[in-house]
Coordinates of C-alpha atoms and ligand atoms in Angstrom, one line a residue:
X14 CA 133.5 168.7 250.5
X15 CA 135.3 171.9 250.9
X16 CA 139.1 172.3 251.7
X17 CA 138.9 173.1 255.2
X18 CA 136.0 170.3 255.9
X19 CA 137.8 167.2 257.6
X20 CA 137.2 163.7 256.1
X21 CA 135.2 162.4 259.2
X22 CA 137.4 160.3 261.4
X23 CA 136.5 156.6 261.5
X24 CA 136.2 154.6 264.1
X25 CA 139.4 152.3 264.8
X26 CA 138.7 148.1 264.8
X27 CA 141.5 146.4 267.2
X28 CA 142.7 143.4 265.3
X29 CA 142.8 140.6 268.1
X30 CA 144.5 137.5 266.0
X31 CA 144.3 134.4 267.9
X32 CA 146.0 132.2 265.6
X33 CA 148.5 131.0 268.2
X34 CA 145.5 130.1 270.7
X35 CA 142.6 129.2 268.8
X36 CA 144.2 128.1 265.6
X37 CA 146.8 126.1 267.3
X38 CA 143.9 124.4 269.5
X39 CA 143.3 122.6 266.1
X40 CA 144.1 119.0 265.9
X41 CA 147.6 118.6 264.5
X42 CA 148.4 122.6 263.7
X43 CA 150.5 122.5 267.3
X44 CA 154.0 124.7 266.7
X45 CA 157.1 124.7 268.3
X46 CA 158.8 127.7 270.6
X47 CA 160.4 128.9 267.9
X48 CA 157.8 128.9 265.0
X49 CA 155.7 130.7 267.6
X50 CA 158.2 133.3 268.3
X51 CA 158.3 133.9 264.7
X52 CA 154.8 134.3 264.3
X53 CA 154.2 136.7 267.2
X54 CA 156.7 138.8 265.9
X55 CA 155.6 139.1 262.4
X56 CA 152.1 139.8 264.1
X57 CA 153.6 142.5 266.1
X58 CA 155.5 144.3 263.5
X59 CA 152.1 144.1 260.9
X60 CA 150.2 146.1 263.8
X61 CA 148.1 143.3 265.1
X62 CA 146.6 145.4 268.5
X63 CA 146.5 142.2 269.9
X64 CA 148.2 139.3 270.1
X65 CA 146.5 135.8 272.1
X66 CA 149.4 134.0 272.4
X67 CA 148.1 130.9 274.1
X68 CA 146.3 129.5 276.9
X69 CA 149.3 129.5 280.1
X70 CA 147.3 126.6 282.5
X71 CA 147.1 124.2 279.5
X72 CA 150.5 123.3 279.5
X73 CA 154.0 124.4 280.3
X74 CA 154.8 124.6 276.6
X75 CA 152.2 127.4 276.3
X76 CA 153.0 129.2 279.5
X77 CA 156.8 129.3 278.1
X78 CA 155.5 130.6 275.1
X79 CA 153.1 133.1 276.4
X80 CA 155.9 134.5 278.6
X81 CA 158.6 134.9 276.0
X82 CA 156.1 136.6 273.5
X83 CA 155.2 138.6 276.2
X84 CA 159.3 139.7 276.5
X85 CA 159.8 139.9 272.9
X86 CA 156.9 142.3 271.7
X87 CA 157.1 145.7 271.4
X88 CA 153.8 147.1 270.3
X89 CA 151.2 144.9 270.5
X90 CA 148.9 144.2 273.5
X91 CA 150.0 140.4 274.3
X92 CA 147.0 138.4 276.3
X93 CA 146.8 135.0 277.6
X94 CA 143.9 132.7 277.8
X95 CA 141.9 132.0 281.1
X96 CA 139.2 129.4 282.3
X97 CA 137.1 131.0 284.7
X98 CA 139.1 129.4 287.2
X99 CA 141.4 130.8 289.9
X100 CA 144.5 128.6 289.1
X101 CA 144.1 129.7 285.5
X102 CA 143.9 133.1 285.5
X103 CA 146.5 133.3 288.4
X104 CA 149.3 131.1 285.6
X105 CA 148.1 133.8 283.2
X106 CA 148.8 136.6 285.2
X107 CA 152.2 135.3 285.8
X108 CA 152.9 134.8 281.7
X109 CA 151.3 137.8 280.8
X110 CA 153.2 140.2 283.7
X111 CA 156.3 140.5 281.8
X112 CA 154.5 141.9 278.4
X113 CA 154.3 146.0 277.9
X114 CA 150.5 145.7 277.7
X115 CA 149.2 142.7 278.8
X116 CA 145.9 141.0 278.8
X117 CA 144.0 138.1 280.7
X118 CA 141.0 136.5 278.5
X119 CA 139.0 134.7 280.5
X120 CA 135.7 133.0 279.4
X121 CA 132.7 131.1 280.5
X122 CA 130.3 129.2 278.8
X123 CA 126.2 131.3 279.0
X124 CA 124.5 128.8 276.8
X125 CA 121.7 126.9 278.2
X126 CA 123.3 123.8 276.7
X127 CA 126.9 124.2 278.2
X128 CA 125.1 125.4 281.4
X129 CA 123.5 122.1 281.7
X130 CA 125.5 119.3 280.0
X131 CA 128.7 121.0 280.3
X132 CA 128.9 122.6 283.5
X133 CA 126.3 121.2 285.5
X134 CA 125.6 125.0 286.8
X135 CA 122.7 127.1 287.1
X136 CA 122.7 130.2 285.2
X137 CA 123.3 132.5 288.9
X138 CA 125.9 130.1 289.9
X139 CA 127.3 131.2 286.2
X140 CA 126.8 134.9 287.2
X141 CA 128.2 134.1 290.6
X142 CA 131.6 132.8 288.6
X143 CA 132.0 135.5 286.4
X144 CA 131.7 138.0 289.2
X145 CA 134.0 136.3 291.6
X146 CA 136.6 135.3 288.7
X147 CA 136.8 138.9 286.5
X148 CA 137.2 140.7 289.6
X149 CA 140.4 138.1 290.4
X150 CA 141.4 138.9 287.4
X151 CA 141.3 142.5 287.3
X152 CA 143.0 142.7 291.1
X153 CA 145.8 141.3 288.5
X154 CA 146.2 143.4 285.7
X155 CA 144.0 146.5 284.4
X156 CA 143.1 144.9 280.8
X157 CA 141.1 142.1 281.2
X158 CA 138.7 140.4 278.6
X159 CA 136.0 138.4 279.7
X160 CA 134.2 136.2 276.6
X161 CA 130.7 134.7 276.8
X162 CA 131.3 131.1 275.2
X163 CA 128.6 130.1 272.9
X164 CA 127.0 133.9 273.1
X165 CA 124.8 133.4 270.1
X166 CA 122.9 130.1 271.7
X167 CA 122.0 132.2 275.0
X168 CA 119.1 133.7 275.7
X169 CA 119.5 137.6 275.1
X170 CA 118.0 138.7 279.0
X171 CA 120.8 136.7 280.5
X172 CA 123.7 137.7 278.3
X173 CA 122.6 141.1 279.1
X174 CA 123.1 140.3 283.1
X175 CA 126.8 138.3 282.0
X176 CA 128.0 141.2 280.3
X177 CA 126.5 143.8 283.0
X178 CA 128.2 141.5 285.4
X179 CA 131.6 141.2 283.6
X180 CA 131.7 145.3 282.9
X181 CA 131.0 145.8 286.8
X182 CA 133.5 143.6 288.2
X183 CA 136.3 145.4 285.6
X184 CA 136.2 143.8 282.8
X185 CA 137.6 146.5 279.8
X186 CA 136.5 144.1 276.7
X187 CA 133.2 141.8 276.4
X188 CA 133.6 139.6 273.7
X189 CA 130.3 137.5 272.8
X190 CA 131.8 134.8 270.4
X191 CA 129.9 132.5 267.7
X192 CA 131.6 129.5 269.6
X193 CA 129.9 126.9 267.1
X194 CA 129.3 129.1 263.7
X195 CA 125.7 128.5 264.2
X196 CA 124.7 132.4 263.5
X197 CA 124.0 134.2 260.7
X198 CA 125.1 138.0 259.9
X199 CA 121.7 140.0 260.8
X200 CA 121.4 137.9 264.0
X201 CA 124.9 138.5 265.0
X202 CA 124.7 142.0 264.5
X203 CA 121.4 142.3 266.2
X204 CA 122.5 140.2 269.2
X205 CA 125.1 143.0 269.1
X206 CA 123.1 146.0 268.9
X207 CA 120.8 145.0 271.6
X208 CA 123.3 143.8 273.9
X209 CA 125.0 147.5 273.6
X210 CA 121.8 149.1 274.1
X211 CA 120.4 147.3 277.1
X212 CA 123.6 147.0 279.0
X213 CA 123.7 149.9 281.5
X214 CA 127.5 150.1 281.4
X215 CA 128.1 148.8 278.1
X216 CA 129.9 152.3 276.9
X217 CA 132.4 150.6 279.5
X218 CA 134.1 148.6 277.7
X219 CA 134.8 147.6 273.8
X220 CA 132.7 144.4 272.3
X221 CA 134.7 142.2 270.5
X222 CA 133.4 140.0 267.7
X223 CA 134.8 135.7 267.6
X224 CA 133.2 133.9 265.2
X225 CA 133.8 130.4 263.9
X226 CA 133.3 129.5 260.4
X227 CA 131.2 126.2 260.8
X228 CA 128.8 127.4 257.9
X229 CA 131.3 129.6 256.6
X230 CA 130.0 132.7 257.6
X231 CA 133.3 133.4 260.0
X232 CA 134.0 136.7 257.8
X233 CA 130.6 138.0 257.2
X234 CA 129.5 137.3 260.8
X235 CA 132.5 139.3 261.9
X236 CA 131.7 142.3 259.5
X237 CA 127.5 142.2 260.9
X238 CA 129.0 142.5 264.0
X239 CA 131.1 145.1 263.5
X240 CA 128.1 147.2 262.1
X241 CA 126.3 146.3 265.3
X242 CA 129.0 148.2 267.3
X243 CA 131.8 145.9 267.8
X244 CA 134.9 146.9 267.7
X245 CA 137.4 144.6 268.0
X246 CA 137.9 141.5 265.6
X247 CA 139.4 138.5 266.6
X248 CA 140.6 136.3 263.8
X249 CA 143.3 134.4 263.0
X250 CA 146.0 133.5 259.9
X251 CA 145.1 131.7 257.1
X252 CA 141.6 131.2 259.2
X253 CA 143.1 129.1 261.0
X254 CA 141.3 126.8 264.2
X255 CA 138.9 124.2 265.4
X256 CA 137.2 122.3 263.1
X257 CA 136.4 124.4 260.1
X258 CA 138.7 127.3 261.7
X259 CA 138.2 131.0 263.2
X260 CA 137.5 134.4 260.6
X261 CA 140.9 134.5 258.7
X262 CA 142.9 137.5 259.4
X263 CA 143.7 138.8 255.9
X264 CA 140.4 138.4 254.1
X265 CA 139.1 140.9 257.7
X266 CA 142.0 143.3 256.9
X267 CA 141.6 143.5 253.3
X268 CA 137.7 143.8 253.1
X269 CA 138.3 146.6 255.5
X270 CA 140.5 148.4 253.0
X271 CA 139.1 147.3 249.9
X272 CA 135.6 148.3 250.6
X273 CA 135.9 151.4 252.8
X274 CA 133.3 152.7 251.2
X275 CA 130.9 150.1 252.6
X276 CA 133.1 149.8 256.2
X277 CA 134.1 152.9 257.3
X278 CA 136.8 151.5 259.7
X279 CA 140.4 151.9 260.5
X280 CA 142.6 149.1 261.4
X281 CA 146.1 149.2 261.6
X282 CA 147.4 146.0 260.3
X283 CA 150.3 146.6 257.2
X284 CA 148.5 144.6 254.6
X285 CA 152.0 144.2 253.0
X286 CA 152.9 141.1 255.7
X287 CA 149.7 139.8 254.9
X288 CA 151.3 137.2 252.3
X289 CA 154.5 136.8 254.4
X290 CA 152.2 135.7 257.8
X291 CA 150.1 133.0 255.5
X292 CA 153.3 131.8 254.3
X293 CA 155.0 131.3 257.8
X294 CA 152.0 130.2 259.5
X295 CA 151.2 127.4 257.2
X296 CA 154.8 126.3 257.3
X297 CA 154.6 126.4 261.1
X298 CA 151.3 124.8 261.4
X299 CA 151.6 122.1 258.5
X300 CA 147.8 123.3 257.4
X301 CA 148.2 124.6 253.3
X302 CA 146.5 127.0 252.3
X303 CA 144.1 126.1 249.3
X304 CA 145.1 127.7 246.0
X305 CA 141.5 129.5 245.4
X306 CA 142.0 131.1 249.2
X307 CA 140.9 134.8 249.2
X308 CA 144.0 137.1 249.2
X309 CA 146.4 134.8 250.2
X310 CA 146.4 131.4 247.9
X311 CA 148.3 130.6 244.9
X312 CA 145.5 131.4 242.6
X313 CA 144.2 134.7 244.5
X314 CA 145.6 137.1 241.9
X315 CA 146.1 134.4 238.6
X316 CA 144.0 135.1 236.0
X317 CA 143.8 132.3 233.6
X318 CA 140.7 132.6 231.5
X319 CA 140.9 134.5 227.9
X320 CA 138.6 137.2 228.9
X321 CA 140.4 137.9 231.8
X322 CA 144.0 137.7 230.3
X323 CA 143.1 140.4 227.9
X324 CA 141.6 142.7 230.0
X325 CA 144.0 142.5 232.9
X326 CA 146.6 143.7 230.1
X327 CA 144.1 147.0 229.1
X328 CA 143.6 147.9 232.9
X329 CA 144.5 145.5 236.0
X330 CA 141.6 147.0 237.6
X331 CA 139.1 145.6 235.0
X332 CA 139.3 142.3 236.7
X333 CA 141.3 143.2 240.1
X334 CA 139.8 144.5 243.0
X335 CA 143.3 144.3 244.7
X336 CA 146.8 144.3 243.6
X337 CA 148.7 142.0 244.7
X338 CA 151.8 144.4 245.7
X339 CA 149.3 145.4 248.3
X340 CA 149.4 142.2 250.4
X341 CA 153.0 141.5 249.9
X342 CA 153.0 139.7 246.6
X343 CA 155.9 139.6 244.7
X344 CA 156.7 139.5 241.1
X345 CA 158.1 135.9 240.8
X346 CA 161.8 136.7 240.2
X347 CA 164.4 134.7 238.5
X348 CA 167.3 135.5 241.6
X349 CA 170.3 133.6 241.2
X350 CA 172.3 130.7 240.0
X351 CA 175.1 128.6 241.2
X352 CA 177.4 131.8 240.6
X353 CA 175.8 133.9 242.6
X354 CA 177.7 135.3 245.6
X355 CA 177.1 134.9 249.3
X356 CA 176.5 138.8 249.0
X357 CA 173.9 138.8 246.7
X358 CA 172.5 135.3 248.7
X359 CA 172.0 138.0 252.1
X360 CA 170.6 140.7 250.0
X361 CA 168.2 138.8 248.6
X362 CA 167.2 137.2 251.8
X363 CA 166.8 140.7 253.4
X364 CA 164.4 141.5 250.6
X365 CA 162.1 138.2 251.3
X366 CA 162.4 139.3 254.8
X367 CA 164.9 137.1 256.4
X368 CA 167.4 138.5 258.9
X369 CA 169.8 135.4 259.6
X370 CA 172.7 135.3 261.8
X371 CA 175.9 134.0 261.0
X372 CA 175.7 130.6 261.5
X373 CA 172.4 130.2 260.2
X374 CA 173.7 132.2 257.4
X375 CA 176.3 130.4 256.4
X376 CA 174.0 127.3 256.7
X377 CA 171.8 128.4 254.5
X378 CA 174.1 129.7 252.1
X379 CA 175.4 125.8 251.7
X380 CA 172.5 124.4 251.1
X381 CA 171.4 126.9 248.7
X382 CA 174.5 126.7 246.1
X383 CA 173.8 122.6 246.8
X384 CA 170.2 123.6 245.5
X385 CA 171.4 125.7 242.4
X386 CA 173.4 123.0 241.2
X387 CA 170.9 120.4 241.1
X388 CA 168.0 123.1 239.8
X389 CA 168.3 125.1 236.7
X390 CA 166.9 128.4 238.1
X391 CA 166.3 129.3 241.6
X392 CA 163.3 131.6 242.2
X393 CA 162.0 133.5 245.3
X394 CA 159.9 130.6 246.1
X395 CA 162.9 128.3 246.4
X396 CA 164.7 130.7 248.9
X397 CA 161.4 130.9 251.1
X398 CA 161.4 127.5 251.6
X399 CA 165.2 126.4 251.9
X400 CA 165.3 129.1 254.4
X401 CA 162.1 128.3 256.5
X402 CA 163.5 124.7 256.7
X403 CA 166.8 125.8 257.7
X404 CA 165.1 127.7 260.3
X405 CA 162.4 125.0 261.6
X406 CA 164.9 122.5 262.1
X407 CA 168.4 124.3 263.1
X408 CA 167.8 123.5 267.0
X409 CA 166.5 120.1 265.9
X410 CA 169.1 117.6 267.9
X411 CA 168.2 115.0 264.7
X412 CA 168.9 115.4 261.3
X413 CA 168.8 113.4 258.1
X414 CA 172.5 113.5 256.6
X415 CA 172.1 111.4 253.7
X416 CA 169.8 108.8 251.7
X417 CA 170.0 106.6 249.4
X418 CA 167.0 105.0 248.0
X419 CA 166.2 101.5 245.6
X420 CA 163.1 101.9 243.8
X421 CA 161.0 100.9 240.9
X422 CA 159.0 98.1 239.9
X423 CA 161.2 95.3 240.9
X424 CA 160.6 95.5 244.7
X425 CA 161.0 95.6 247.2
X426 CA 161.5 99.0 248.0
X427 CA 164.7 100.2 249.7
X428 CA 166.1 102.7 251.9
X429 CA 169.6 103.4 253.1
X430 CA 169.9 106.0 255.6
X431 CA 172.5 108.1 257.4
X432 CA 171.0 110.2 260.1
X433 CA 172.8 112.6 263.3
X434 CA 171.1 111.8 266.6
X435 CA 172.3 113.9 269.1
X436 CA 175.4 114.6 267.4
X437 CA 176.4 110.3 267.0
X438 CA 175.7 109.0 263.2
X439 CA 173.8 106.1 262.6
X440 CA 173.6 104.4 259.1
X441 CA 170.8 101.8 258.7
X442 CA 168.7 99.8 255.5
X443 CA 164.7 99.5 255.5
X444 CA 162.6 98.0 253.3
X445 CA 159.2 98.8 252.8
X446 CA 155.9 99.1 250.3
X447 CA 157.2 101.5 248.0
X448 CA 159.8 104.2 248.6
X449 CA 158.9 106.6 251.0
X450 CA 157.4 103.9 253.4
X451 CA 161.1 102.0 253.5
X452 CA 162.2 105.7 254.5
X453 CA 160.3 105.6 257.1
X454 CA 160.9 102.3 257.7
X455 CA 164.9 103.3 257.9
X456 CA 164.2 106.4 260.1
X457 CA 162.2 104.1 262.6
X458 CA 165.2 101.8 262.3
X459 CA 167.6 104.3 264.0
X460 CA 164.9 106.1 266.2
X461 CA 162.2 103.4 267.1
X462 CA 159.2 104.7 268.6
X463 CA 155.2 104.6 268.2
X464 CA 154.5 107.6 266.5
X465 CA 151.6 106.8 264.0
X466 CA 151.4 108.5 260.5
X467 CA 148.2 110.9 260.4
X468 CA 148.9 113.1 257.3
X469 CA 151.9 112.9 254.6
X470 CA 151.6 115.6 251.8
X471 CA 153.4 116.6 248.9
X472 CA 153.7 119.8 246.8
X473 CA 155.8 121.3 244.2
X474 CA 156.6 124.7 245.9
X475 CA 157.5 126.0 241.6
X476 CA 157.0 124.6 238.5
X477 CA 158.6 121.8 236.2
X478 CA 160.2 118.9 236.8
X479 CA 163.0 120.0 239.2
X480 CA 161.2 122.0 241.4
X481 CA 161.4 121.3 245.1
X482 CA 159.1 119.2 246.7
X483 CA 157.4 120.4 249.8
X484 CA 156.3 117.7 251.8
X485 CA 154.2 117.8 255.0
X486 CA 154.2 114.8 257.1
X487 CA 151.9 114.7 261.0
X488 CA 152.5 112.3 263.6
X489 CA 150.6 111.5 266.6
X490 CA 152.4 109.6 269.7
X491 CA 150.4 109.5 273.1
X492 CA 147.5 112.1 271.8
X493 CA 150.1 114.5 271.2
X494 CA 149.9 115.4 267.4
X495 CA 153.1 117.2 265.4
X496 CA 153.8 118.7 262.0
X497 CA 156.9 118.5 260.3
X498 CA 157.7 119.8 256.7
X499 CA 160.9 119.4 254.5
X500 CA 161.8 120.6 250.9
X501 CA 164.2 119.3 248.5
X502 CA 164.8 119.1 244.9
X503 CA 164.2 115.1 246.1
X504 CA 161.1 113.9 247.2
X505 CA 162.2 111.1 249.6
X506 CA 164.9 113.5 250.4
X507 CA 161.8 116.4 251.4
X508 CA 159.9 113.3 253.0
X509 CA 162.5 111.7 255.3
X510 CA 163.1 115.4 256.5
X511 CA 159.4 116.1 256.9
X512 CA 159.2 112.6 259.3
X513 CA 162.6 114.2 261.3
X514 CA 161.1 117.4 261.9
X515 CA 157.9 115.8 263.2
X516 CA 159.4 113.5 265.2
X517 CA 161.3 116.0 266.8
X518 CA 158.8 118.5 267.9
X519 CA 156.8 115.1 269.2
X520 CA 159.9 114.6 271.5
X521 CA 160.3 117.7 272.5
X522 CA 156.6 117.9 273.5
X523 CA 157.1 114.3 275.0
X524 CA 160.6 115.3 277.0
X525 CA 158.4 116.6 280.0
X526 CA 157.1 113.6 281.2
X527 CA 159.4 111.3 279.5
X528 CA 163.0 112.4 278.9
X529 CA 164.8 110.6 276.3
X530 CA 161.4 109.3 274.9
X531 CA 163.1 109.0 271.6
X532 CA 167.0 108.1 271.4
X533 CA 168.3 106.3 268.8
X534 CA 168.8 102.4 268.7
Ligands
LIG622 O1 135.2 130.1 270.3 C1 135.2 130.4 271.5 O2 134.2 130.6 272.1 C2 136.5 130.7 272.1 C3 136.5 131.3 273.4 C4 137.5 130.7 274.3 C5 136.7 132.8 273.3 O3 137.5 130.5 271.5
LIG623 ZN1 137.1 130.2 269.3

C-alpha cells in the first residue's frame, strides 16, 4: 500500500450488552439498585453503544432502575425491554424518556412452536401484533428495536414478512435472536444473509445478532452472524443469562481486536474495563467466573506448564495471543501494610478504579488497617474486595457487628452473634451442625424469616493461609431469589456477612408488598 492509499475503513459493530436484562433474568443473578448503577456506568464509560438496562413492566424495581440509568448515562444509547404489548411498551417509554438516546426493544415470538403452544396465535395475527405494536412504539420514541424470539426455529418466508413488517412500521434495528442456542454458525449466518437479501427494506435498519449459548456456540454464532451482515452484537458480562447464559461480552470484544485480520470490524468498547466489568458483575450477580474463562478468569493469562514458562520468558508472544495489560490486568502488587497512610490508601484505590466519598472513605479506610493487622501483606486483590463489600452493603439497614464462634470436634457447634438492625443491637447464641450452620442459625435468631439456602460458596480471593475468604451465599423467600457475598480474613466472619447481604436485598425486594417483612425478634 502506498502512503497516500487509506487503510479501508471498517465497518463499526454496536456493542448492545444486555447483562442487566438478559443476564439478570437468570435464576438467582438478581442485583440491587445500586450494583446496577454501578454496572451501567462502567458499561457506559467502556463504550458499550448500548446499554439494555432491564425490562420496565416486569417490576417496579426494574422500572426504577431503567429510569435512573437512563439519568445517569452520558454516552451510551440506554433501551428498555418490551412485550409486544401496549402496557409494556408504554412503562418503557416512560423509563426510557429521561435517557439522552433512548431505546424501546420490543419482541415477539415467530416460531411455529411459540406460535402454537405459547401464544395460541396464528402467524397473521403475529404479523397483525408486530404491526400494530412497533408502530405504538415508534409514535414513542424514534429508536426502536423490534426482536423475532426464537428467529432460528421459523420458517425463513415468514421471518422475511416479520421483519418487512417491523422495518415498515419504524422499526430502526431487527434483531433475529438464537432464543434457545439451537443454531449453528453457517446456518446463522445464512439465515442472515438471506433475510438481508430478500427484505425489500432491509437497508432500513441495522440487524442485530442474540445468541444463547445452549451448545456453546453463543460466540461463534455471533461472529457467523456478523459475517452475514449483522451489525450489532448483543452480549453480556462474563456471558452472563438464562440457563447456560447469553455470548459473553469480552471474549466478542477481544476476538474483534485480536483477530482483525479475520474480522475486519470496529467496535468501540476500551478493552482495558474488560477485567474490571467481570470483576463487578460477578460480585453483583454472585455467578464466579470459572478460572479457565477466556480473557477474563484467573487462569486466562497463567502459564504453568514447563514449555510454556520458558518460552513466555524468550518472547510473551510465543505463547500469548493477548497481553494481559490489554484487558485491564494488573501486575499483582504488594500495596501496603498496616503503616500505610490514609493518603497512599485513596491513591491506590483511584488506581483500582475506586472513587469513594468521604464517608465511604473513611469506612473503608477502617476496615482496611483492621485487615492489615490480621494479614501479613495486603495485595490489590484484597482492596478489590474490602471495597466492593463496603460498597454492596453501606445502605444495607443490617449489619453483622461481631461473632464469636465454638467449634471443633466436641459439638455442638456454636455461634454468638452481635448484629445492627435498623440501627438497635441485638446479641443472640445458636447452635447448629457445624460452624457456619449455628451462624446462621444465630442470624435467624435475631431476624427470623423463611428464606431457604440455595447456594453457599467459598473462595480464597489470594493465596496462603490468611487470605480472605470470599464467600457467596443465595437465598430464595417467596420465589424471589438474592445474592449476597462477604469477605474476611474469617470465614464465618465472610459467611455471616454473605447471609446479611442476601437477606437484605431479599427484603428490600420483599418491602413492596410486604413492609417490614424482616425485623428483628
Ligand atoms: O433470547 C431472546 O430471544 C431474548 C429476546 C427477548 C430478545 O432475550
Ligand atoms: Zn436472550
Amino acid at each position: 500500500m502506498t502512503d497516500n492509499q487509506q487503510t479501508p475503513a471498517k465497518d463499526p459493530i454496536r456493542i448492545f450488552d444486555t447483562t442487566l436484562r438478559d443476564g439478570e433474568q437468570s435464576p438467582g443473578a438478581s442485583m440491587t439498585l445500586e450494583e446496577k448503577l454501578q454496572i451501567a456506568d462502567i458499561l457506559d464509560s467502556m463504550g458499550v453503544d448500548i446499554i439494555e438496562a432491564g425490562f420496565p413492566i416486569a417490576s417496579n424495581g426494574d422500572f426504577e432502575a431503567v429510569s435512573e440509568i437512563s439519568k445517569q448515562s452520558k454516552n451510551s444509547v440506554i433501551a428498555g425491554l418490551a412485550r409486544a404489548i401496549h402496557a409494556d411498551i408504554d412503562r418503557c417509554g416512560e423509563a426510557v424518556k429521561h435517557a439522552e438516546q433512548g431505546r424501546i426493544h420490543t419482541f415477539v415470538s415467530t416460531s411455529p412452536i411459540h406460535l402454537k403452544f405459547q401464544m395460541n396465535k396464528t402467524e397473521e395475527q403475529v404479523l397483525d401484533i408486530i404491526t400494530d405494536t412497533v408502530a405504538r412504539a415508534r409514535n414513542l420514541i424514534d429508536d426502536v428495536e423490534w426482536s423475532a424470539m426464537d428467529a432460528t426455529r421459523t420458517p425463513l418466508d415468514y421471518l422475511c414478512r416479520c421483519v418487512e413488517a417491523a422495518i415498515k412500521c419504524g422499526a430502526t434495528t431487527i434483531n433475529l435472536p438464537d432464543t434457545v442456542g439451537y443454531t449453528t454458525p453457517d446456518e446463522y449466518r445464512q439465515m442472515f444473509a438471506d433475510v438481508i437479501a430478500r427484505v425489500p427494506n432491509s437497508d432500513k435498519a441495522i440487524f442485530s445478532v442474540h445468541c444463547h449459548d445452549d451448545l456453546g456456540l453463543a460466540v461463534a454464532n455471533s461472529l457467523a452472524g456478523v459475517a452475514g451482515g449483522a451489525r450489532q452484537v448483543e452480549c453480556t458480562i462474563n456471558g452472563l443469562g438464562e440457563r447456560a447464559g447469553n455470548a459473553a461480552l469480552e471474549e466478542i470484544v477481544m476476538a474483534i481486536r485480536t483477530r482483525s485480520d479475520a474480522l475486519p470490524y470496529d467496535c468501540k468498547v476500551d478493552p482495558k474495563f474488560l477485567t474490571r466489568a467481570s470483576k463487578l458483575v460477578a460480585g453483583a450477580s454472585g455467578f464466579t467466573v470459572q478460572y479457565n474463562k477466556a480473557i477474563v478468569g484467573k487462569n486466562a493469562f497463567a502459564h504453568e506448564s514447563g514449555i510454556h514458562q520458558d518460552g513466555m520468558l524468550k518472547n510473551a508472544e510465543t505463547y500469548e495471543i493477548m497481553r494481559p495489560e490489554d484487558v485491564g490486568v494488573k501486575a499483582t502488587s504488594l500495596v501496603m501494610g498496616k503503616h500505610s497512610g490514609r493518603h497512599a490508601f485513596k491513591d491506590k484505590l483511584k488506581e483500582l478504579g475506586f472513587e469513594l466519598g468521604d464517608n465511604a472513605l473513611q469506612d473503608a479506610f477502617r476496615r482496611f488497617k483492621d485487615l492489615a493487622d490480621r494479614k501479613k501483606h495486603v495485595y490489590d486483590e484484597d482492596i478489590e474486595a474490602l471495597v466492593e463489600n463496603e460498597i454492596a452493603t453501606a445502605s444495607e439497614s443490617t449489619k453483622v457487628l461481631s461473632l464469636t464462634v465454638i467449634a471443633g470436634t466436641g459439638g455442638p457447634q456454636k455461634a454468638i452473634l452481635t448484629m445492627d438492625v435498623n440501627g438497635t443491637h441485638h446479641t443472640r447464641e445458636a447452635t447448629g451442625d457445624g460452624p457456619v450452620d449455628a451462624t446462621f442459625n444465630a442470624i435467624k435468631a435475631i431476624v427470623p424469616h423463611d428464606a431457604t439456602l440455595q447456594l453457599y460458596q467459598v473462595h480464597a480471593v489470594t493465596e496462603g493461609t490468611d487470605a480472605q475468604a470470599e464467600v457467596s451465599v443465595r437465598l430464595e423467600a417467596n420465589g424471589r431469589i438474592a445474592t449476597g457475598k462477604g469477605a474476611d480474613t474469617d470465614t464465618l466472619v465472610a459467611s455471616a456477612r454473605a447471609y446479611v447481604s442476601a437477606m437484605n436485598k431479599l427484603a428490600v425486594r420483599q418491602s413492596a408488598d410486604n413492609p417490614g417483612a424482616l425485623k428483628a425478634s
